[in-house]
PDB file of C-alpha atoms in Angstrom:
ATOM      1  CA  MET A   1       0.000   0.000   0.000  1.00  0.00           C
ATOM      2  CA  SER A   2       2.793   2.426   0.792  1.00  0.00           C
ATOM      3  CA  SER A   3       4.084   1.968  -2.779  1.00  0.00           C
ATOM      4  CA  ASP A   4       0.718   3.275  -4.085  1.00  0.00           C
ATOM      5  CA  PHE A   5       0.973   6.200  -1.694  1.00  0.00           C
ATOM      6  CA  GLU A   6       4.504   6.986  -2.863  1.00  0.00           C
ATOM      7  CA  GLY A   7       3.351   6.823  -6.490  1.00  0.00           C
ATOM      8  CA  TYR A   8       0.573   9.306  -5.694  1.00  0.00           C
ATOM      9  CA  GLU A   9       3.138  11.469  -3.902  1.00  0.00           C
ATOM     10  CA  GLN A  10       5.322  11.607  -6.983  1.00  0.00           C
ATOM     11  CA  ASP A  11       2.358  12.439  -9.212  1.00  0.00           C
ATOM     12  CA  PHE A  12       1.269  15.132  -6.750  1.00  0.00           C
ATOM     13  CA  ALA A  13       4.773  16.646  -6.658  1.00  0.00           C
ATOM     14  CA  VAL A  14       4.986  16.814 -10.460  1.00  0.00           C
ATOM     15  CA  LEU A  15       1.483  18.227 -10.753  1.00  0.00           C
ATOM     16  CA  THR A  16       2.000  20.900  -8.075  1.00  0.00           C
ATOM     17  CA  ALA A  17       5.274  21.972  -9.731  1.00  0.00           C
ATOM     18  CA  GLU A  18       3.440  22.418 -13.049  1.00  0.00           C
ATOM     19  CA  ILE A  19       0.610  24.322 -11.365  1.00  0.00           C
ATOM     20  CA  THR A  20       3.049  26.626  -9.566  1.00  0.00           C
ATOM     21  CA  SER A  21       4.851  27.357 -12.821  1.00  0.00           C
ATOM     22  CA  LYS A  22       1.619  28.126 -14.654  1.00  0.00           C
ATOM     23  CA  ILE A  23       0.227  30.287 -11.857  1.00  0.00           C
ATOM     24  CA  SER A  24       3.303  32.497 -11.944  1.00  0.00           C
ATOM     25  CA  ARG A  25       2.966  32.960 -15.716  1.00  0.00           C
ATOM     26  CA  VAL A  26      -0.750  33.872 -15.773  1.00  0.00           C
ATOM     27  CA  PRO A  27      -0.414  37.651 -15.170  1.00  0.00           C
ATOM     28  CA  ARG A  28       2.206  38.079 -17.929  1.00  0.00           C
ATOM     29  CA  LEU A  29       0.377  36.277 -20.735  1.00  0.00           C
ATOM     30  CA  PRO A  30      -1.701  37.898 -23.504  1.00  0.00           C
ATOM     31  CA  PRO A  31      -5.476  37.803 -22.838  1.00  0.00           C
ATOM     32  CA  ASP A  32      -6.306  34.784 -25.032  1.00  0.00           C
ATOM     33  CA  GLU A  33      -3.518  32.657 -23.591  1.00  0.00           C
ATOM     34  CA  LYS A  34      -4.487  33.751 -20.064  1.00  0.00           C
ATOM     35  CA  LYS A  35      -7.990  32.346 -20.469  1.00  0.00           C
ATOM     36  CA  GLN A  36      -6.597  29.015 -21.635  1.00  0.00           C
ATOM     37  CA  MET A  37      -4.001  28.953 -18.865  1.00  0.00           C
ATOM     38  CA  VAL A  38      -6.610  29.714 -16.187  1.00  0.00           C
ATOM     39  CA  ALA A  39      -8.834  26.897 -17.461  1.00  0.00           C
ATOM     40  CA  ASN A  40      -5.836  24.534 -17.589  1.00  0.00           C
ATOM     41  CA  VAL A  41      -4.775  25.396 -14.029  1.00  0.00           C
ATOM     42  CA  GLU A  42      -8.328  24.852 -12.781  1.00  0.00           C
ATOM     43  CA  LYS A  43      -8.314  21.349 -14.286  1.00  0.00           C
ATOM     44  CA  GLN A  44      -4.930  20.569 -12.767  1.00  0.00           C
ATOM     45  CA  LEU A  45      -6.065  21.786  -9.353  1.00  0.00           C
ATOM     46  CA  GLU A  46      -8.997  19.387  -9.566  1.00  0.00           C
ATOM     47  CA  GLU A  47      -6.596  16.564 -10.463  1.00  0.00           C
ATOM     48  CA  ALA A  48      -4.412  17.488  -7.489  1.00  0.00           C
ATOM     49  CA  LYS A  49      -7.450  17.377  -5.179  1.00  0.00           C
ATOM     50  CA  GLU A  50      -8.331  13.931  -6.516  1.00  0.00           C
ATOM     51  CA  LEU A  51      -4.761  12.766  -5.889  1.00  0.00           C
ATOM     52  CA  LEU A  52      -5.012  14.070  -2.308  1.00  0.00           C
ATOM     53  CA  GLU A  53      -8.226  12.110  -1.840  1.00  0.00           C
ATOM     54  CA  GLN A  54      -6.566   8.949  -3.162  1.00  0.00           C
ATOM     55  CA  MET A  55      -3.587   9.507  -0.866  1.00  0.00           C
ATOM     56  CA  ASP A  56      -5.928  10.043   2.073  1.00  0.00           C
ATOM     57  CA  LEU A  57      -7.679   6.748   1.312  1.00  0.00           C
ATOM     58  CA  GLU A  58      -4.298   4.984   1.163  1.00  0.00           C
ATOM     59  CA  VAL A  59      -3.291   6.456   4.542  1.00  0.00           C
ATOM     60  CA  ARG A  60      -6.494   5.130   6.123  1.00  0.00           C
ATOM     61  CA  GLU A  61      -5.606   1.621   4.949  1.00  0.00           C
ATOM     62  CA  ILE A  62      -2.086   1.751   6.440  1.00  0.00           C
ATOM     63  CA  PRO A  63      -1.712   0.033   9.849  1.00  0.00           C
ATOM     64  CA  PRO A  64      -2.021   2.416  12.821  1.00  0.00           C
ATOM     65  CA  GLN A  65       1.646   1.937  13.847  1.00  0.00           C
ATOM     66  CA  SER A  66       2.907   3.416  10.535  1.00  0.00           C
ATOM     67  CA  ARG A  67       0.080   5.841   9.892  1.00  0.00           C
ATOM     68  CA  GLY A  68       1.586   8.797  11.881  1.00  0.00           C
ATOM     69  CA  MET A  69       4.350   9.491   9.375  1.00  0.00           C
ATOM     70  CA  TYR A  70       1.930   9.399   6.426  1.00  0.00           C
ATOM     71  CA  SER A  71      -0.611  11.556   8.261  1.00  0.00           C
ATOM     72  CA  ASN A  72       2.049  14.238   8.739  1.00  0.00           C
ATOM     73  CA  ARG A  73       2.842  14.117   5.025  1.00  0.00           C
ATOM     74  CA  MET A  74      -0.859  14.438   4.199  1.00  0.00           C
ATOM     75  CA  ARG A  75      -1.163  17.554   6.394  1.00  0.00           C
ATOM     76  CA  SER A  76       1.796  19.028   4.579  1.00  0.00           C
ATOM     77  CA  TYR A  77       0.300  18.232   1.162  1.00  0.00           C
ATOM     78  CA  LYS A  78      -3.059  19.715   2.158  1.00  0.00           C
ATOM     79  CA  GLN A  79      -1.330  22.905   3.288  1.00  0.00           C
ATOM     80  CA  GLU A  80       0.543  23.015  -0.013  1.00  0.00           C
ATOM     81  CA  MET A  81      -2.746  22.558  -1.860  1.00  0.00           C
ATOM     82  CA  GLY A  82      -4.307  25.414   0.112  1.00  0.00           C
ATOM     83  CA  LYS A  83      -1.340  27.634  -0.735  1.00  0.00           C
ATOM     84  CA  LEU A  84      -1.668  26.758  -4.421  1.00  0.00           C
ATOM     85  CA  GLU A  85      -5.366  27.629  -4.395  1.00  0.00           C
ATOM     86  CA  THR A  86      -4.633  30.944  -2.673  1.00  0.00           C
ATOM     87  CA  ASP A  87      -1.882  31.770  -5.175  1.00  0.00           C
ATOM     88  CA  PHE A  88      -4.207  30.875  -8.026  1.00  0.00           C
ATOM     89  CA  LYS A  89      -6.929  33.153  -6.639  1.00  0.00           C
ATOM     90  CA  ARG A  90      -4.422  36.010  -6.394  1.00  0.00           C
ATOM     91  CA  SER A  91      -3.262  35.323  -9.920  1.00  0.00           C
ATOM     92  CA  ARG A  92      -6.865  35.338 -11.145  1.00  0.00           C
ATOM     93  CA  ILE A  93      -7.535  38.594  -9.310  1.00  0.00           C
ATOM     94  CA  ALA A  94      -4.527  40.158 -11.033  1.00  0.00           C
ATOM     95  CA  TYR A  95      -5.837  38.735 -14.290  1.00  0.00           C
ATOM     96  CA  SER A  96      -9.335  40.096 -13.667  1.00  0.00           C
ATOM     97  CA  ASP A  97      -7.884  43.521 -12.780  1.00  0.00           C
ATOM     98  CA  GLU A  98      -6.102  43.558 -16.110  1.00  0.00           C
ATOM     99  CA  VAL A  99      -9.305  42.558 -17.929  1.00  0.00           C
ATOM    100  CA  ARG A 100     -11.202  45.277 -16.061  1.00  0.00           C
ATOM    101  CA  ASN A 101      -8.546  47.836 -16.997  1.00  0.00           C
ATOM    102  CA  GLU A 102      -8.761  46.763 -20.634  1.00  0.00           C
ATOM    103  CA  LEU A 103     -12.550  47.069 -20.614  1.00  0.00           C
ATOM    104  CA  LEU A 104     -12.404  50.484 -18.983  1.00  0.00           C
ATOM    105  CA  GLY A 105      -9.757  51.675 -21.405  1.00  0.00           C
ATOM    106  CA  ASP A 106      -7.061  51.868 -18.792  1.00  0.00           C
ATOM    107  CA  ASP A 107      -3.945  50.998 -20.761  1.00  0.00           C
ATOM    108  CA  GLY A 108      -1.400  50.816 -17.971  1.00  0.00           C
ATOM    109  CA  ASN A 109      -0.475  54.488 -18.241  1.00  0.00           C
ATOM    110  CA  SER A 110      -2.850  55.225 -15.405  1.00  0.00           C
ATOM    111  CA  SER A 111      -0.019  56.224 -13.092  1.00  0.00           C
ATOM    112  CA  GLU A 112       1.227  58.711 -15.702  1.00  0.00           C
ATOM    113  CA  ASN A 113      -2.307  59.980 -16.245  1.00  0.00           C
ATOM    114  CA  GLN A 114      -2.808  60.297 -12.510  1.00  0.00           C
ATOM    115  CA  LEU A 115       0.495  62.159 -12.174  1.00  0.00           C
ATOM    116  CA  ILE A 116      -0.504  64.611 -14.908  1.00  0.00           C
ATOM    117  CA  LYS A 117      -3.914  65.087 -13.298  1.00  0.00           C
ATOM    118  CA  LEU A 118      -2.309  65.684  -9.892  1.00  0.00           C
ATOM    119  CA  ARG A 119       0.037  68.280 -11.390  1.00  0.00           C
ATOM    120  CA  GLU A 120      -2.890  70.078 -13.021  1.00  0.00           C
ATOM    121  CA  GLU A 121      -4.853  70.027  -9.769  1.00  0.00           C
ATOM    122  CA  ARG A 122      -1.816  71.333  -7.890  1.00  0.00           C
ATOM    123  CA  ALA A 123      -1.393  74.203 -10.374  1.00  0.00           C
ATOM    124  CA  HIS A 124      -5.104  75.026 -10.054  1.00  0.00           C
ATOM    125  CA  LEU A 125      -4.822  74.962  -6.273  1.00  0.00           C
ATOM    126  CA  LEU A 126      -1.788  77.272  -6.358  1.00  0.00           C
ATOM    127  CA  ASP A 127      -3.682  79.706  -8.616  1.00  0.00           C
ATOM    128  CA  ASN A 128      -6.614  79.713  -6.225  1.00  0.00           C
ATOM    129  CA  THR A 129      -4.309  80.212  -3.253  1.00  0.00           C
ATOM    130  CA  GLU A 130      -2.682  83.167  -4.995  1.00  0.00           C
ATOM    131  CA  ARG A 131      -6.100  84.717  -5.696  1.00  0.00           C
ATOM    132  CA  LEU A 132      -7.092  84.235  -2.088  1.00  0.00           C
ATOM    133  CA  GLU A 133      -3.874  85.885  -0.903  1.00  0.00           C
ATOM    134  CA  ARG A 134      -4.499  88.884  -3.199  1.00  0.00           C
ATOM    135  CA  SER A 135      -8.019  89.154  -1.798  1.00  0.00           C
ATOM    136  CA  SER A 136      -6.646  89.002   1.724  1.00  0.00           C
ATOM    137  CA  ARG A 137      -4.155  91.768   0.934  1.00  0.00           C
ATOM    138  CA  ARG A 138      -6.990  93.910  -0.437  1.00  0.00           C
ATOM    139  CA  LEU A 139      -9.018  93.296   2.709  1.00  0.00           C
ATOM    140  CA  GLU A 140      -6.038  94.213   4.864  1.00  0.00           C
ATOM    141  CA  ALA A 141      -5.561  97.402   2.845  1.00  0.00           C
ATOM    142  CA  GLY A 142      -9.232  98.233   3.339  1.00  0.00           C
ATOM    143  CA  TYR A 143      -8.929  97.546   7.047  1.00  0.00           C
ATOM    144  CA  GLN A 144      -5.877  99.800   7.167  1.00  0.00           C
ATOM    145  CA  ILE A 145      -7.933 102.580   5.569  1.00  0.00           C
ATOM    146  CA  ALA A 146     -10.613 102.059   8.204  1.00  0.00           C
ATOM    147  CA  VAL A 147      -8.025 102.251  10.970  1.00  0.00           C
ATOM    148  CA  GLU A 148      -6.482 105.398   9.458  1.00  0.00           C
ATOM    149  CA  THR A 149      -9.864 107.114   9.511  1.00  0.00           C
ATOM    150  CA  GLU A 150      -9.961 106.655  13.293  1.00  0.00           C
ATOM    151  CA  PHE A 151      -6.465 108.018  13.972  1.00  0.00           C
ATOM    152  CA  PRO A 152      -7.049 111.621  12.859  1.00  0.00           C
ATOM    153  CA  LEU A 153      -9.594 111.902  15.667  1.00  0.00           C
ATOM    154  CA  ALA A 154      -7.046 110.755  18.201  1.00  0.00           C
ATOM    155  CA  GLY A 155      -4.771 113.701  17.307  1.00  0.00           C
ATOM    156  CA  GLY A 156      -6.533 116.923  18.275  1.00  0.00           C
ATOM    157  CA  ARG A 157      -9.286 117.072  15.770  1.00  0.00           C
ATOM    158  CA  ARG A 158     -11.668 115.175  18.016  1.00  0.00           C
ATOM    159  CA  ASP A 159     -12.564 118.313  19.808  1.00  0.00           C
ATOM    160  CA  SER A 160     -13.508 120.191  16.711  1.00  0.00           C
ATOM    161  CA  ALA A 161     -16.905 119.675  15.157  1.00  0.00           C
ATOM    162  CA  GLU A 162     -15.298 119.551  11.728  1.00  0.00           C
ATOM    163  CA  GLY A 163     -13.143 116.590  12.723  1.00  0.00           C
ATOM    164  CA  VAL A 164     -16.144 114.700  14.040  1.00  0.00           C
ATOM    165  CA  GLU A 165     -18.122 115.447  10.882  1.00  0.00           C
ATOM    166  CA  ASN A 166     -15.233 114.247   8.716  1.00  0.00           C
ATOM    167  CA  PHE A 167     -14.959 111.057  10.761  1.00  0.00           C
ATOM    168  CA  GLU A 168     -18.691 110.376  10.575  1.00  0.00           C
ATOM    169  CA  THR A 169     -18.696 111.037   6.817  1.00  0.00           C
ATOM    170  CA  ARG A 170     -15.703 108.756   6.273  1.00  0.00           C
ATOM    171  CA  GLU A 171     -17.257 106.113   8.486  1.00  0.00           C
ATOM    172  CA  ARG A 172     -20.509 106.157   6.509  1.00  0.00           C
ATOM    173  CA  LEU A 173     -18.663 106.035   3.211  1.00  0.00           C
ATOM    174  CA  ASN A 174     -15.766 103.669   3.936  1.00  0.00           C
ATOM    175  CA  ILE A 175     -17.101 101.005   6.287  1.00  0.00           C
ATOM    176  CA  PRO A 176     -20.013  99.907   4.082  1.00  0.00           C
ATOM    177  CA  LEU A 177     -17.639 100.076   1.112  1.00  0.00           C
ATOM    178  CA  LEU A 178     -15.165  97.831   2.918  1.00  0.00           C
ATOM    179  CA  VAL A 179     -17.923  95.402   3.765  1.00  0.00           C
ATOM    180  CA  GLN A 180     -19.021  95.329   0.124  1.00  0.00           C
ATOM    181  CA  ILE A 181     -15.437  94.794  -1.049  1.00  0.00           C
ATOM    182  CA  TRP A 182     -14.931  92.037   1.512  1.00  0.00           C
ATOM    183  CA  ARG A 183     -18.154  90.272   0.532  1.00  0.00           C
ATOM    184  CA  ARG A 184     -17.339  90.523  -3.166  1.00  0.00           C
ATOM    185  CA  GLN A 185     -13.836  89.158  -2.669  1.00  0.00           C
ATOM    186  CA  SER A 186     -14.930  86.363  -0.368  1.00  0.00           C
ATOM    187  CA  ASP A 187     -17.656  85.368  -2.856  1.00  0.00           C
ATOM    188  CA  GLU A 188     -15.075  85.414  -5.634  1.00  0.00           C
ATOM    189  CA  ALA A 189     -12.689  83.289  -3.569  1.00  0.00           C
ATOM    190  CA  CYS A 190     -15.469  80.812  -2.795  1.00  0.00           C
ATOM    191  CA  ARG A 191     -16.348  80.532  -6.476  1.00  0.00           C
ATOM    192  CA  TYR A 192     -12.756  79.774  -7.370  1.00  0.00           C
ATOM    193  CA  LEU A 193     -12.367  77.334  -4.514  1.00  0.00           C
ATOM    194  CA  LYS A 194     -15.836  75.881  -5.136  1.00  0.00           C
ATOM    195  CA  CYS A 195     -16.896  76.104  -1.510  1.00  0.00           C
TER     196      CYS A 195
END
């Protein structure tokens, strides 16, 4: 019986080596060959599972005294089979990603396209930042004008009626104007920044 088991072991070793080789080649093949290779690997995985079942049956027929060594081998082969199936799934996922990219028109230059898009977005962001800074400078200049209208009163003109009239006139004219300028510039900045 152990000679049958060893024969199955040899067949399993050869088959798993072929499967491993084919799995590693799947992502690099042209689409038509990939489909054939995937189908071929699926068939070979089924054959490997059948070999494992045959080996398992042989181990059950071995006397209990000798069965321990063969049981350990079987665990090892089952782990190897699980690893092969996992590798095949990963290979198929890579294959399906490539098919998806082909269907969506993504030709592998996506990283270059993304880099170009990022550069364009960065340039747009820098332009918007510059506009916002100009608007901020204008607001600061307007605020400075508002502050300057208060300082003449601090000098000695506060006591005179003319100074107070000038301040009140400037206040009525400049403050609403500053508010209008600020609103216009903040609206403009929001439009550019799409907020």
